XYZ file of C-alpha atoms in Angstrom:
343
model
C -0.019 -0.354 0.080
C 1.689 3.256 -1.256
C 1.322 6.205 1.784
C 0.992 10.071 1.339
C 3.190 11.673 3.755
C 3.485 15.522 3.837
C 6.306 16.853 6.278
C 6.246 20.757 7.053
C 9.420 22.236 8.555
C 9.657 25.467 10.161
C 12.410 27.429 10.320
C 13.734 29.273 13.160
C 15.901 31.756 14.039
C 16.902 35.462 16.182
C 17.130 38.536 13.461
C 19.037 42.142 15.497
C 18.146 44.802 13.764
C 19.443 47.913 14.897
C 15.891 50.521 15.310
C 14.830 52.763 16.925
C 12.213 51.726 18.282
C 10.410 47.942 17.915
C 7.617 48.953 15.526
C 10.256 50.215 12.664
C 12.192 46.285 13.876
C 9.181 44.589 12.325
C 8.688 47.166 9.311
C 12.405 46.187 8.279
C 12.646 42.714 9.021
C 9.170 42.071 6.718
C 11.366 43.778 4.261
C 14.003 42.470 4.992
C 12.303 38.933 3.855
C 10.252 40.759 0.607
C 13.482 41.127 -0.881
C 14.568 37.015 -0.203
C 10.891 35.667 -1.559
C 10.122 34.619 1.770
C 6.686 35.882 2.333
C 5.775 37.009 5.732
C 1.778 37.782 7.172
C 0.139 38.655 10.528
C 0.287 34.320 10.539
C 3.773 34.117 11.003
C 4.100 36.725 14.191
C 1.271 35.386 16.420
C 3.082 34.117 19.250
C 5.667 36.170 18.598
C 7.219 38.545 21.335
C 8.245 41.572 18.527
C 7.769 44.592 20.238
C 9.709 45.017 22.692
C 8.426 48.332 23.875
C 4.956 46.923 24.378
C 3.382 49.214 22.320
C 2.064 46.739 19.799
C -1.682 45.984 21.941
C -4.051 44.391 19.752
C -4.795 43.801 15.845
C -8.443 41.771 14.878
C -8.402 39.245 12.361
C -10.024 41.225 9.511
C -7.036 43.411 9.781
C -9.549 46.388 10.462
C -9.091 47.234 13.740
C -5.600 47.901 14.506
C -4.456 49.533 18.460
C -0.993 50.921 19.825
C 0.016 51.359 23.498
C 1.431 54.118 24.208
C 1.238 57.830 23.731
C 1.304 59.334 20.494
C 3.717 62.340 20.283
C 6.282 59.289 20.727
C 4.076 56.173 17.969
C 3.668 59.074 15.027
C 7.398 59.063 15.031
C 8.289 55.215 14.621
C 6.550 54.246 11.314
C 5.733 56.050 7.849
C 1.840 55.871 7.047
C -0.653 58.358 5.506
C -3.814 58.450 6.364
C -7.183 59.543 4.555
C -8.997 61.273 7.807
C -8.017 61.723 11.648
C -9.932 62.041 14.351
C -8.652 62.919 17.450
C -10.607 63.867 20.725
C -7.921 65.475 22.815
C -7.606 66.602 26.338
C -9.941 69.459 27.178
C -8.185 70.381 29.965
C -11.212 71.284 32.033
C -10.846 68.108 35.089
C -10.571 71.211 37.581
C -12.616 70.300 40.326
C -16.098 70.896 39.463
C -19.363 68.946 39.410
C -21.941 67.394 37.292
C -24.647 65.391 37.409
C -25.443 61.738 36.144
C -28.030 59.515 36.446
C -28.971 61.644 39.533
C -26.461 62.142 41.055
C -24.173 64.677 42.152
C -19.966 64.215 40.693
C -16.715 65.232 40.481
C -16.277 66.493 36.866
C -12.230 64.989 36.926
C -11.085 62.608 34.235
C -7.711 61.946 34.917
C -4.376 63.487 35.349
C -4.003 63.720 31.347
C -6.885 66.598 31.386
C -5.808 67.960 33.333
C -5.426 72.110 32.717
C -2.039 73.700 32.291
C -1.023 77.641 31.305
C -2.224 79.083 28.212
C 1.226 78.708 26.719
C 1.894 74.837 28.064
C -1.828 74.300 26.030
C -0.271 75.289 22.930
C 2.411 73.793 22.323
C 1.245 70.815 23.631
C -1.339 71.253 20.681
C 0.920 72.242 18.515
C 3.253 69.106 18.959
C 0.745 66.826 17.993
C -0.780 68.334 15.414
C 2.223 68.227 14.028
C 2.330 64.824 13.967
C -0.896 64.243 12.669
C -1.100 65.767 9.848
C 2.271 64.302 8.598
C 0.450 61.238 8.531
C -2.071 62.189 6.890
C -2.548 62.043 2.701
C -2.304 64.886 0.594
C -6.552 65.251 0.126
C -6.627 64.247 3.657
C -9.427 66.087 7.190
C -8.949 66.440 10.458
C -11.788 66.090 12.231
C -10.515 67.602 16.395
C -13.795 67.704 19.004
C -13.436 69.622 21.725
C -15.134 73.211 23.881
C -13.842 76.085 25.173
C -11.034 75.096 27.031
C -9.291 74.804 23.896
C -10.584 74.806 21.196
C -9.418 78.137 20.168
C -5.893 76.897 20.459
C -6.425 73.905 18.889
C -7.981 76.849 15.846
C -4.816 79.075 16.147
C -2.511 75.644 15.430
C -4.068 74.018 12.215
C -3.823 77.504 10.863
C -0.406 78.767 12.311
C 0.756 74.969 10.513
C -1.099 74.853 7.279
C -4.860 73.700 7.977
C -7.719 75.639 6.012
C -10.208 75.184 8.546
C -13.169 73.740 6.387
C -16.043 73.877 9.291
C -16.967 74.445 12.648
C -19.413 71.489 13.467
C -21.391 72.772 16.767
C -22.798 69.106 18.152
C -26.380 70.328 20.519
C -26.860 67.155 22.706
C -30.575 66.904 22.287
C -30.191 64.625 25.880
C -27.322 67.341 27.971
C -27.045 67.027 32.077
C -29.120 69.451 33.997
C -26.617 72.356 35.150
C -26.890 72.365 39.539
C -25.656 75.227 39.960
C -28.535 77.596 38.564
C -25.426 79.954 38.367
C -25.381 79.497 34.310
C -26.578 78.714 31.142
C -26.606 75.158 30.524
C -23.772 73.833 28.450
C -25.478 71.393 26.094
C -23.103 71.711 23.105
C -19.418 71.021 21.850
C -17.514 71.636 18.661
C -15.501 70.325 16.585
C -13.558 71.679 14.002
C -12.898 70.043 10.093
C -9.579 70.428 8.599
C -8.407 70.299 5.206
C -3.833 69.567 5.375
C -3.817 71.491 1.717
C -4.982 75.211 1.715
C -4.463 73.659 -2.251
C -5.746 70.230 -2.726
C -8.979 69.358 -2.506
C -10.340 67.636 0.045
C -13.467 64.400 0.275
C -17.152 66.228 0.918
C -19.936 63.673 0.069
C -22.574 66.733 0.066
C -25.267 64.146 -1.704
C -25.188 61.932 0.979
C -24.943 64.394 4.355
C -28.052 65.818 2.161
C -29.953 62.567 2.344
C -29.718 62.078 5.399
C -31.060 66.001 5.863
C -34.372 65.489 4.970
C -33.075 66.292 1.136
C -31.820 69.523 2.722
C -28.393 70.973 2.865
C -26.581 69.600 6.068
C -25.633 72.923 8.489
C -23.531 72.946 10.348
C -24.756 72.372 13.663
C -25.495 69.011 14.197
C -28.252 67.773 16.584
C -27.302 64.339 18.026
C -27.865 63.315 21.663
C -25.442 62.120 23.944
C -23.605 58.642 24.643
C -26.468 55.914 25.244
C -26.186 52.674 27.732
C -26.223 50.348 24.245
C -22.618 51.653 24.003
C -21.433 51.730 27.464
C -21.614 47.525 27.456
C -18.121 47.171 27.656
C -16.582 49.885 30.001
C -17.056 53.072 30.710
C -15.298 56.115 29.589
C -15.638 59.180 31.054
C -15.509 61.241 27.609
C -16.463 58.769 24.792
C -18.748 60.032 22.001
C -21.315 58.563 20.758
C -20.976 56.584 17.342
C -23.823 59.322 16.278
C -21.972 61.543 16.102
C -18.493 59.419 14.548
C -20.592 57.815 11.977
C -21.849 60.650 10.247
C -18.103 62.368 10.490
C -17.037 59.202 9.053
C -20.102 59.199 6.318
C -19.318 62.076 5.869
C -15.536 63.076 4.915
C -14.048 59.364 3.711
C -15.103 56.823 1.358
C -15.163 52.899 1.838
C -11.774 51.125 2.642
C -10.627 54.294 3.796
C -8.173 54.298 6.575
C -8.657 56.733 9.736
C -5.816 57.356 13.305
C -7.329 58.582 16.349
C -4.807 59.182 18.367
C -6.593 59.837 21.304
C -8.372 56.115 21.190
C -10.067 55.913 24.348
C -12.699 53.278 23.793
C -12.365 53.307 20.241
C -15.903 55.221 19.319
C -14.225 56.407 16.051
C -13.006 52.150 15.562
C -16.514 50.684 16.174
C -17.834 53.542 13.509
C -14.879 53.216 11.174
C -15.798 49.410 11.052
C -19.335 49.640 11.092
C -18.720 51.691 7.367
C -16.353 49.179 6.447
C -13.514 51.487 6.983
C -10.080 50.369 8.885
C -8.600 51.404 11.844
C -5.216 52.238 13.434
C -6.024 53.316 17.400
C -3.901 55.403 20.213
C -3.760 55.557 23.245
C -1.632 56.025 26.685
C -4.131 53.808 28.797
C -4.287 50.080 28.572
C -6.957 50.464 31.052
C -9.566 52.228 27.812
C -7.341 49.824 25.340
C -8.629 46.679 26.824
C -12.355 48.001 26.322
C -11.684 49.452 23.243
C -10.931 45.668 22.356
C -13.826 43.955 23.650
C -16.166 46.893 21.088
C -14.214 45.108 18.465
C -15.066 42.191 19.362
C -17.955 42.588 20.271
C -19.328 43.641 16.512
C -17.400 40.696 14.772
C -20.787 39.234 16.707
C -23.369 39.330 13.037
C -25.665 40.028 15.214
C -24.625 42.863 17.141
C -23.248 44.251 14.128
C -26.434 44.472 12.793
C -28.325 45.798 16.188
C -25.631 48.331 16.570
C -26.118 49.784 13.262
C -29.744 49.330 13.152
C -29.395 51.786 15.899
C -26.945 54.538 14.620
C -29.364 56.762 13.197
C -27.542 57.869 9.837
C -26.435 54.475 9.170
C -30.587 53.112 9.968
C -32.283 55.748 7.312
C -29.278 54.388 3.991
C -29.900 50.835 5.394
C -33.556 52.266 4.935
C -33.540 53.401 1.897
C -30.418 51.353 0.181
C -28.655 53.503 -1.068
C -25.124 53.395 -1.706
C -23.193 55.004 0.618
C -20.042 52.838 0.748
C -18.823 54.485 -2.256
C -15.704 53.523 -4.501
C -13.583 51.273 -2.274
C -9.766 52.781 -1.440
C -6.306 51.391 -3.358
C -6.271 47.500 -2.560
C -2.811 46.516 -0.587
C -2.689 49.324 0.922
C -1.814 48.499 5.013
C -0.118 48.922 8.373
C 3.660 48.558 8.647
C 2.873 46.900 11.286
């Protein structure tokens, strides 16, 4: 009797690479093997403790959702990649011991040490550093969205102008369910601002005008968006103190990207940006210093890997549900195939 036996050989070798970071080292190894006609893919690195800096936190099996652990002002220097869009929800510097009302209880508004304010010079310096790094990570026709309140948004606008961005709009997000002002000494705080700017004054940006008109009862979309704050079903994987609702991020992503686009969030928190991106068939890289928040992000991605949950969330997000109901072709063309992160 004749038998066919398949023998698989696994070769192992140690590579010593001089690089400025673990991310750079991996990229250099991949390039070296490519030159030798040896193809490496993600599976070759699954069980390898390659990232000595611990910056690499998570990559989903579909490669559409990646998380890095660390300070964006350090990590953005360590790889070369261009994104179609960036959404940033940086520290607002409003943690000053104030109080608010949450679920009927008086609570402190402090978010953490990362949100405590400094001098105007410190805030400007901080914004200049991370916005400059983000500019280098945008495609020439790419756009950036930055959220804030009066605590930081004027600094952000000045720095964007200083660095050569063209401000396209300042969106006023009017929350339909804001918490009451318990001091009764001020108007109720019910808005946040989101600046939309393109990288170059001379290179045209992408804007899905027709789609925005469609979700706005066939009228031009204005720069005032009346959308709810975060809903309880969006916090099932854990709470983040400044988590944005999917309703806001979905509209931003639909307005300014196409299917397959790459989106960066340098202060990703619980990664609402990434969840919205994946619900809309876009790809995502998120960076955060807090491992606790990255754990929430990873769990949220695992949550929508269940097809029933994925479909349920699309029904709960206003703009997506409307477009699905009308069978709108809102994903449009896909970005170039094979364009992937270098790690």
